[in-house]
Short mmCIF file of C-alpha atoms and ligand atoms in Angstrom, two decimals:
data_model
loop_
_atom_site.label_atom_id
_atom_site.label_comp_id
_atom_site.label_asym_id
_atom_site.label_seq_id
_atom_site.Cartn_x
_atom_site.Cartn_y
_atom_site.Cartn_z
CA UNK A 1 -0.85 -20.17 -21.12
CA UNK A 2 -0.16 -16.58 -22.22
CA UNK A 3 1.37 -13.48 -20.69
CA UNK A 4 -0.28 -10.22 -21.70
CA UNK A 5 1.26 -6.74 -21.61
CA UNK A 6 -1.19 -3.83 -21.57
CA UNK A 7 0.57 -0.48 -21.44
CA UNK A 8 -0.98 2.12 -23.75
CA UNK A 9 1.22 5.21 -23.77
CA UNK A 10 4.26 3.33 -22.46
CA UNK A 11 6.69 1.58 -24.80
CA UNK A 12 6.32 -2.18 -24.22
CA UNK A 13 9.53 -3.14 -26.10
CA UNK A 14 12.00 -2.96 -23.18
CA UNK A 15 9.56 -5.05 -21.13
CA UNK A 16 9.19 -7.69 -23.84
CA UNK A 17 12.96 -7.86 -24.25
CA UNK A 18 13.62 -8.12 -20.52
CA UNK A 19 10.89 -10.76 -20.11
CA UNK A 20 12.26 -12.83 -22.99
CA UNK A 21 15.78 -12.66 -21.55
CA UNK A 22 14.54 -13.74 -18.15
CA UNK A 23 12.11 -16.39 -19.40
CA UNK A 24 12.74 -17.35 -23.06
CA UNK A 25 9.75 -19.70 -23.16
CA UNK A 26 7.16 -17.08 -22.17
CA UNK A 27 4.27 -16.71 -24.61
CA UNK A 28 3.95 -12.91 -24.66
CA UNK A 29 1.28 -10.79 -26.33
CA UNK A 30 1.17 -7.02 -26.35
CA UNK A 31 -2.37 -5.65 -26.26
CA UNK A 32 -4.13 -5.01 -28.66
CA UNK A 33 -2.33 -7.49 -30.92
CA UNK A 34 -4.37 -10.54 -31.83
CA UNK A 35 -4.50 -13.09 -28.99
CA UNK A 36 -6.81 -15.63 -27.41
CA UNK A 37 -8.33 -14.07 -24.26
CA UNK A 38 -9.01 -17.48 -22.73
CA UNK A 39 -5.31 -18.35 -22.69
CA UNK A 40 -4.24 -15.32 -20.65
CA UNK A 41 -3.61 -15.98 -16.94
CA UNK A 42 -1.11 -13.23 -16.14
CA UNK A 43 -1.09 -9.59 -17.24
CA UNK A 44 1.46 -6.83 -16.74
CA UNK A 45 -0.01 -3.37 -16.99
CA UNK A 46 0.13 0.40 -16.73
CA UNK A 47 -3.02 2.43 -17.39
CA UNK A 48 -5.08 -0.30 -19.07
CA UNK A 49 -8.34 0.62 -20.82
CA UNK A 50 -11.07 0.58 -18.15
CA UNK A 51 -13.04 -2.67 -18.03
CA UNK A 52 -10.56 -4.57 -20.20
CA UNK A 53 -9.68 -7.32 -17.73
CA UNK A 54 -13.25 -8.52 -17.28
CA UNK A 55 -12.94 -9.97 -20.79
CA UNK A 56 -10.31 -12.50 -19.66
CA UNK A 57 -12.14 -15.45 -18.07
CA UNK A 58 -8.99 -17.27 -16.88
CA UNK A 59 -6.98 -14.27 -15.69
CA UNK A 60 -5.43 -14.85 -12.25
CA UNK A 61 -2.90 -12.04 -11.71
CA UNK A 62 -2.51 -8.45 -12.84
CA UNK A 63 0.91 -6.98 -12.07
CA UNK A 64 1.49 -3.23 -11.98
CA UNK A 65 4.55 -1.99 -13.86
CA UNK A 66 5.15 0.43 -11.01
CA UNK A 67 4.86 0.86 -7.26
CA UNK A 68 1.43 2.46 -7.46
CA UNK A 69 -1.69 0.47 -8.25
CA UNK A 70 -4.35 3.19 -8.35
CA UNK A 71 -4.44 2.81 -12.15
CA UNK A 72 -5.77 -0.71 -11.50
CA UNK A 73 -7.83 -0.29 -8.31
CA UNK A 74 -9.69 2.69 -9.80
CA UNK A 75 -11.20 0.42 -12.48
CA UNK A 76 -14.74 -0.26 -11.23
CA UNK A 77 -14.97 -3.26 -13.57
CA UNK A 78 -11.79 -4.93 -12.37
CA UNK A 79 -12.61 -8.63 -11.73
CA UNK A 80 -12.89 -9.36 -8.00
CA UNK A 81 -11.15 -12.74 -8.08
CA UNK A 82 -7.97 -11.45 -9.79
CA UNK A 83 -4.92 -10.77 -7.60
CA UNK A 84 -3.09 -7.46 -7.98
CA UNK A 85 0.67 -7.19 -7.43
CA UNK A 86 2.95 -4.19 -7.49
CA UNK A 87 6.64 -3.42 -7.83
CA UNK A 88 8.85 -3.22 -4.76
CA UNK A 89 12.34 -2.49 -6.00
CA UNK A 90 15.32 -1.07 -4.08
CA UNK A 91 16.47 0.89 -7.15
CA UNK A 92 13.06 2.47 -7.60
CA UNK A 93 12.98 3.46 -3.93
CA UNK A 94 16.52 4.77 -4.02
CA UNK A 95 15.76 6.92 -7.07
CA UNK A 96 12.85 8.41 -5.14
CA UNK A 97 15.12 9.06 -2.17
CA UNK A 98 17.64 10.96 -4.27
CA UNK A 99 14.91 12.90 -6.04
CA UNK A 100 13.21 14.21 -2.90
CA UNK A 101 16.58 14.96 -1.33
CA UNK A 102 17.50 17.07 -4.35
CA UNK A 103 14.16 18.88 -4.17
CA UNK A 104 14.69 19.65 -0.49
CA UNK A 105 18.20 20.99 -1.12
CA UNK A 106 17.01 22.92 -4.14
CA UNK A 107 14.35 24.56 -1.97
CA UNK A 108 16.64 25.31 0.96
CA UNK A 109 19.35 26.87 -1.18
CA UNK A 110 16.81 28.85 -3.28
CA UNK A 111 18.03 27.42 -6.59
CA UNK A 112 14.67 28.12 -8.28
CA UNK A 113 15.08 31.79 -7.41
CA UNK A 114 18.62 31.90 -8.85
CA UNK A 115 17.58 30.02 -11.97
CA UNK A 116 14.93 32.66 -12.62
CA UNK A 117 17.35 35.48 -11.75
CA UNK A 118 19.92 34.13 -14.18
CA UNK A 119 17.40 34.42 -17.00
CA UNK A 120 16.64 37.98 -15.91
CA UNK A 121 20.37 38.75 -15.24
CA UNK A 122 19.64 39.73 -11.63
CA UNK A 123 22.22 39.45 -8.81
CA UNK A 124 20.13 38.95 -5.67
CA UNK A 125 21.64 36.87 -2.84
CA UNK A 126 19.18 35.32 -0.37
CA UNK A 127 19.58 33.93 3.13
CA UNK A 128 19.15 30.21 3.65
CA UNK A 129 18.39 27.60 6.33
CA UNK A 130 20.64 24.69 7.19
CA UNK A 131 19.49 21.08 6.75
CA UNK A 132 19.81 20.32 10.46
CA UNK A 133 17.33 23.07 11.30
CA UNK A 134 14.64 21.81 8.92
CA UNK A 135 11.98 19.32 9.86
CA UNK A 136 10.79 17.30 6.86
CA UNK A 137 7.46 15.51 7.25
CA UNK A 138 6.82 12.48 5.07
CA UNK A 139 3.22 11.40 4.54
CA UNK A 140 3.35 7.65 3.86
CA UNK A 141 6.41 5.90 5.22
CA UNK A 142 6.31 2.77 3.07
CA UNK A 143 8.92 1.65 0.53
CA UNK A 144 9.32 5.11 -1.01
CA UNK A 145 8.91 7.06 2.20
CA UNK A 146 11.53 5.00 4.03
CA UNK A 147 14.05 5.49 1.21
CA UNK A 148 13.36 9.23 1.24
CA UNK A 149 13.76 9.36 5.02
CA UNK A 150 17.08 7.53 4.82
CA UNK A 151 18.58 9.99 2.35
CA UNK A 152 17.26 12.98 4.34
CA UNK A 153 18.57 11.67 7.66
CA UNK A 154 21.95 10.95 6.08
CA UNK A 155 22.01 14.58 5.03
CA UNK A 156 21.22 15.96 8.51
CA UNK A 157 17.55 16.82 8.04
CA UNK A 158 15.14 16.14 10.90
CA UNK A 159 12.50 13.65 9.75
CA UNK A 160 8.96 12.96 10.97
CA UNK A 161 6.44 10.72 9.30
CA UNK A 162 2.73 10.01 9.14
CA UNK A 163 1.20 6.62 8.42
CA UNK A 164 -1.94 4.53 8.89
CA UNK A 165 -0.36 2.10 11.34
CA UNK A 166 2.25 2.78 13.96
CA UNK A 167 6.00 2.57 13.20
CA UNK A 168 9.10 2.46 15.30
CA UNK A 169 11.91 3.75 13.08
CA UNK A 170 15.18 4.98 14.48
CA UNK A 171 15.44 8.81 14.42
CA UNK A 172 11.97 9.28 12.91
CA UNK A 173 9.15 10.73 14.95
CA UNK A 174 6.11 8.85 13.63
CA UNK A 175 2.49 10.00 13.82
CA UNK A 176 -0.46 7.76 13.19
CA UNK A 177 -3.88 8.25 11.63
CA UNK A 178 -6.29 11.18 11.57
CA UNK A 179 -5.91 11.79 15.32
CA UNK A 180 -2.21 12.64 15.00
CA UNK A 181 -2.23 14.39 11.64
CA UNK A 182 -2.49 17.88 13.11
CA UNK A 183 0.47 17.29 15.44
CA UNK A 184 2.48 15.85 12.54
CA UNK A 185 1.77 18.89 10.37
CA UNK A 186 2.33 21.50 13.08
CA UNK A 187 6.14 21.19 12.91
CA UNK A 188 6.56 20.09 9.30
CA UNK A 189 8.51 22.73 7.36
CA UNK A 190 8.82 20.66 4.21
CA UNK A 191 5.94 18.28 3.51
CA UNK A 192 6.58 15.31 1.21
CA UNK A 193 3.60 13.31 0.01
CA UNK A 194 4.37 9.65 -0.61
CA UNK A 195 0.95 8.15 0.09
CA UNK A 196 -0.77 5.71 -2.23
CA UNK A 197 -3.89 7.05 -3.93
CA UNK A 198 -6.94 5.55 -2.23
CA UNK A 199 -10.44 6.85 -1.44
CA UNK A 200 -9.04 7.90 1.98
CA UNK A 201 -6.10 9.87 0.57
CA UNK A 202 -7.62 11.48 -2.53
CA UNK A 203 -7.56 15.32 -2.21
CA UNK A 204 -5.76 15.03 1.13
CA UNK A 205 -3.46 17.92 0.20
CA UNK A 206 -6.08 20.61 0.58
CA UNK A 207 -6.49 24.04 2.17
CA UNK A 208 -7.47 22.66 5.58
CA UNK A 209 -4.32 20.56 5.69
CA UNK A 210 -2.06 23.32 4.38
CA UNK A 211 -3.38 25.68 7.06
CA UNK A 212 -2.06 23.31 9.72
CA UNK A 213 1.49 23.62 8.36
CA UNK A 214 3.70 26.37 9.76
CA UNK A 215 3.88 29.64 7.83
CA UNK A 216 6.39 29.35 4.98
CA UNK A 217 6.17 25.56 4.65
CA UNK A 218 7.08 23.98 1.33
CA UNK A 219 5.11 21.15 -0.31
CA UNK A 220 6.51 18.31 -2.40
CA UNK A 221 4.04 15.99 -4.14
CA UNK A 222 5.68 12.96 -5.72
CA UNK A 223 2.83 10.49 -5.17
CA UNK A 224 -0.26 11.18 -7.32
CA UNK A 225 -1.87 14.28 -8.77
CA UNK A 226 -5.25 13.34 -7.31
CA UNK A 227 -3.87 13.81 -3.80
CA UNK A 228 -3.75 17.54 -4.41
CA UNK A 229 -6.51 20.14 -4.64
CA UNK A 230 -4.68 22.33 -7.15
CA UNK A 231 -6.68 25.50 -6.54
CA UNK A 232 -6.07 25.26 -2.77
CA UNK A 233 -2.32 24.99 -3.35
CA UNK A 234 -2.31 28.06 -5.60
CA UNK A 235 -4.33 30.05 -3.06
CA UNK A 236 -2.09 29.07 -0.17
CA UNK A 237 1.09 29.95 -2.09
CA UNK A 238 -0.32 33.21 -3.38
CA UNK A 239 -1.49 34.20 0.11
CA UNK A 240 2.09 33.64 1.35
CA UNK A 241 1.18 30.86 3.79
CA UNK A 242 3.17 28.33 1.74
CA UNK A 243 6.54 29.29 0.30
CA UNK A 244 6.13 27.11 -2.78
CA UNK A 245 5.82 23.59 -4.10
CA UNK A 246 7.53 20.98 -6.22
CA UNK A 247 5.10 18.79 -8.14
CA UNK A 248 5.96 15.65 -10.10
CA UNK A 249 2.44 14.27 -10.53
CA UNK A 250 -0.82 15.78 -11.77
CA UNK A 251 -4.53 15.10 -12.24
CA UNK A 252 -3.94 15.27 -15.95
CA UNK A 253 -0.58 14.19 -17.35
CA UNK A 254 0.87 15.92 -19.26
CA UNK A 255 -0.62 19.07 -17.74
CA UNK A 256 -2.37 21.18 -20.32
CA UNK A 257 -0.86 24.25 -22.00
CA UNK A 258 -1.73 27.37 -20.03
CA UNK A 259 -2.00 25.44 -16.75
CA UNK A 260 -1.19 27.99 -13.99
CA UNK A 261 1.50 25.66 -12.58
CA UNK A 262 3.71 26.05 -15.67
CA UNK A 263 4.62 29.68 -15.18
CA UNK A 264 4.15 30.01 -11.42
CA UNK A 265 7.45 31.35 -10.02
CA UNK A 266 7.07 29.34 -6.80
CA UNK A 267 6.03 26.02 -8.33
CA UNK A 268 8.49 23.53 -9.83
CA UNK A 269 6.99 21.11 -12.34
CA UNK A 270 8.58 17.81 -13.34
CA UNK A 271 6.97 15.28 -15.69
CA UNK A 272 6.35 12.28 -13.36
CA UNK A 273 9.98 11.21 -13.27
CA UNK A 274 10.71 11.04 -9.53
CA UNK A 275 11.42 7.33 -9.84
CA UNK A 276 10.88 5.37 -13.00
CA UNK A 277 10.70 1.57 -13.14
CA UNK A 278 13.55 -0.06 -15.04
CA UNK A 279 12.23 -3.22 -16.72
CA UNK A 280 15.54 -5.11 -16.30
CA UNK A 281 15.48 -4.43 -12.59
CA UNK A 282 11.91 -5.58 -11.91
CA UNK A 283 11.29 -8.30 -14.49
CA UNK A 284 12.89 -10.99 -12.26
CA UNK A 285 10.24 -10.35 -9.57
CA UNK A 286 7.46 -10.39 -12.18
CA UNK A 287 8.65 -13.67 -13.63
CA UNK A 288 9.04 -15.06 -10.11
CA UNK A 289 5.39 -14.24 -9.43
CA UNK A 290 4.36 -15.77 -12.75
CA UNK A 291 6.10 -19.01 -11.72
CA UNK A 292 4.51 -18.81 -8.27
CA UNK A 293 1.09 -18.42 -9.86
CA UNK A 294 1.71 -21.52 -12.00
CA UNK A 295 2.88 -23.52 -8.96
CA UNK A 296 0.03 -22.11 -6.86
CA UNK A 297 2.57 -20.72 -4.37
CA UNK A 298 1.89 -17.46 -2.50
CA UNK A 299 2.71 -14.40 -4.62
CA UNK A 300 4.96 -11.56 -3.51
CA UNK A 301 4.09 -7.84 -3.26
CA UNK A 302 0.38 -8.53 -3.28
CA UNK A 303 -1.95 -5.54 -2.92
CA UNK A 304 -4.53 -5.63 -0.14
CA UNK A 305 -7.62 -4.70 -2.08
CA UNK A 306 -9.69 -3.67 0.97
CA UNK A 307 -7.18 -1.02 2.03
CA UNK A 308 -6.42 -0.08 -1.61
CA UNK A 309 -2.61 -0.39 -1.62
P1 LIG B 1 3.73 1.64 0.27
O1 LIG B 1 5.00 0.91 0.53
O2 LIG B 1 2.47 0.87 0.15
O3 LIG B 1 3.58 2.73 1.44
C1 LIG B 1 2.42 3.48 1.59
C2 LIG B 1 2.50 4.27 2.89
O4 LIG B 1 1.36 5.11 2.98
C3 LIG B 1 2.48 3.38 4.14
O5 LIG B 1 3.32 3.92 5.13
C4 LIG B 1 1.02 3.47 4.58
O6 LIG B 1 0.81 3.29 5.97
C5 LIG B 1 0.70 4.91 4.23
N1 LIG B 1 -0.75 5.10 4.08
C6 LIG B 1 -1.59 4.53 3.22
N2 LIG B 1 -2.85 4.96 3.40
C7 LIG B 1 -2.80 5.83 4.43
C8 LIG B 1 -3.76 6.60 5.12
N3 LIG B 1 -5.06 6.57 4.79
N4 LIG B 1 -3.35 7.37 6.15
C9 LIG B 1 -2.04 7.41 6.52
N5 LIG B 1 -1.07 6.69 5.92
C10 LIG B 1 -1.44 5.91 4.88
O7 LIG B 1 3.85 2.50 -1.07
P2 LIG B 1 5.19 3.02 -1.76
O8 LIG B 1 5.82 1.92 -2.54
O9 LIG B 1 6.00 3.71 -0.74
O10 LIG B 1 4.60 4.05 -2.84
C11 LIG B 1 3.85 5.16 -2.43
C12 LIG B 1 3.32 5.88 -3.66
O11 LIG B 1 4.35 6.59 -4.32
C13 LIG B 1 2.77 4.98 -4.77
O12 LIG B 1 1.47 4.55 -4.48
C14 LIG B 1 2.81 5.89 -5.97
O13 LIG B 1 1.59 6.60 -6.07
C15 LIG B 1 3.92 6.87 -5.64
N6 LIG B 1 5.07 6.74 -6.56
C16 LIG B 1 5.37 7.80 -7.36
C17 LIG B 1 6.45 7.72 -8.22
C18 LIG B 1 6.85 8.88 -9.09
O14 LIG B 1 7.68 8.71 -9.98
N7 LIG B 1 6.32 10.06 -8.87
C19 LIG B 1 7.22 6.56 -8.27
C20 LIG B 1 6.89 5.49 -7.43
C21 LIG B 1 5.80 5.60 -6.57
P3 LIG B 1 1.12 1.87 6.68
O15 LIG B 1 2.62 1.75 6.64
O16 LIG B 1 0.60 2.06 8.04
O17 LIG B 1 0.42 0.83 5.86
C1 LIG B 2 5.16 5.52 -10.51
O1 LIG B 2 4.45 6.49 -10.44
C2 LIG B 2 4.93 4.32 -9.80
O2 LIG B 2 3.88 4.18 -9.17
O3 LIG B 2 5.82 3.43 -9.83
#
């Protein structure tokens, strides 16, 4: 039985090392090195070549190296009978929490403005809002969203959330489904997107949605680039309806030279680093699932393919 790693564009070495430390007997191959496809039952992946997994007749499980699984579910040729798992890791969630908190504070205290002014040697104080007066709306209150909410609540922000199914979280006003989206947006001054990418959520951050936010709202997208209609965001910022945006994820990564986001004074760009999986932290859960697969026990963190996350 073999364990296959398929991660073009991502260095597999730390994963191999962590896997070997955790399970010295594991027979690991790193795609595309020479291996027998029939022996592979478990694969660990990030951005595999489309259609690859249909060439593995005995494959049972494909594990995502991260929290998101859209890089797997978007493969039209992904074999139906293969289970998909994802990472659920407190460290990964906590990193996300700190990152969105820092973006919110950065926005409130106008640090982008001062950073630009420093380059131009301009002394230009601005007024600012206090955390307690700002309502942050989180779209998607799953593992990442909950961690973000916790950090924001601990720092006095008001938090509301939007999800597919109803939630009863302390101190969080939750809104559910399409029917309550408008109400959710109407008092959201900082919008954080932490939805998974599915056919239902693709391009959800569009002009129609932005128009339902209050004047001057700020948008943070740390989920996936494909959630955002880029042109709509630019229009809504340039018209003054939105005060700006912080974007960590993009349709095309890295974004191309000359992309209008790079130089836009009201858009912060970060290179998909909001929360990055640490192999040592998540390899124990991957190996646990590998053992569960061998013992035919139920796996953990299994993706529900019908709902897409
Ligand atoms: P999760 O635990 O599965 O949570 C997803 C949340 O989205 C749930 O609250 C779910 O609602 C809600 N949702 C899904 N579809 C919806 C819909 N159609 N309408 C309304 N709500 C919907 O996922 P997670 O672990 O928090 O991760 C979320 C995403 O963050 C990942 O998919 C990934 O794209 C992104 N991410 C980005 C980075 C980065 O570095 N930028 C790092 C990690 C993750 P229910 O609770 O009702 O099911
Ligand atoms: C990162 O984007 C992840 O999905 O873990």
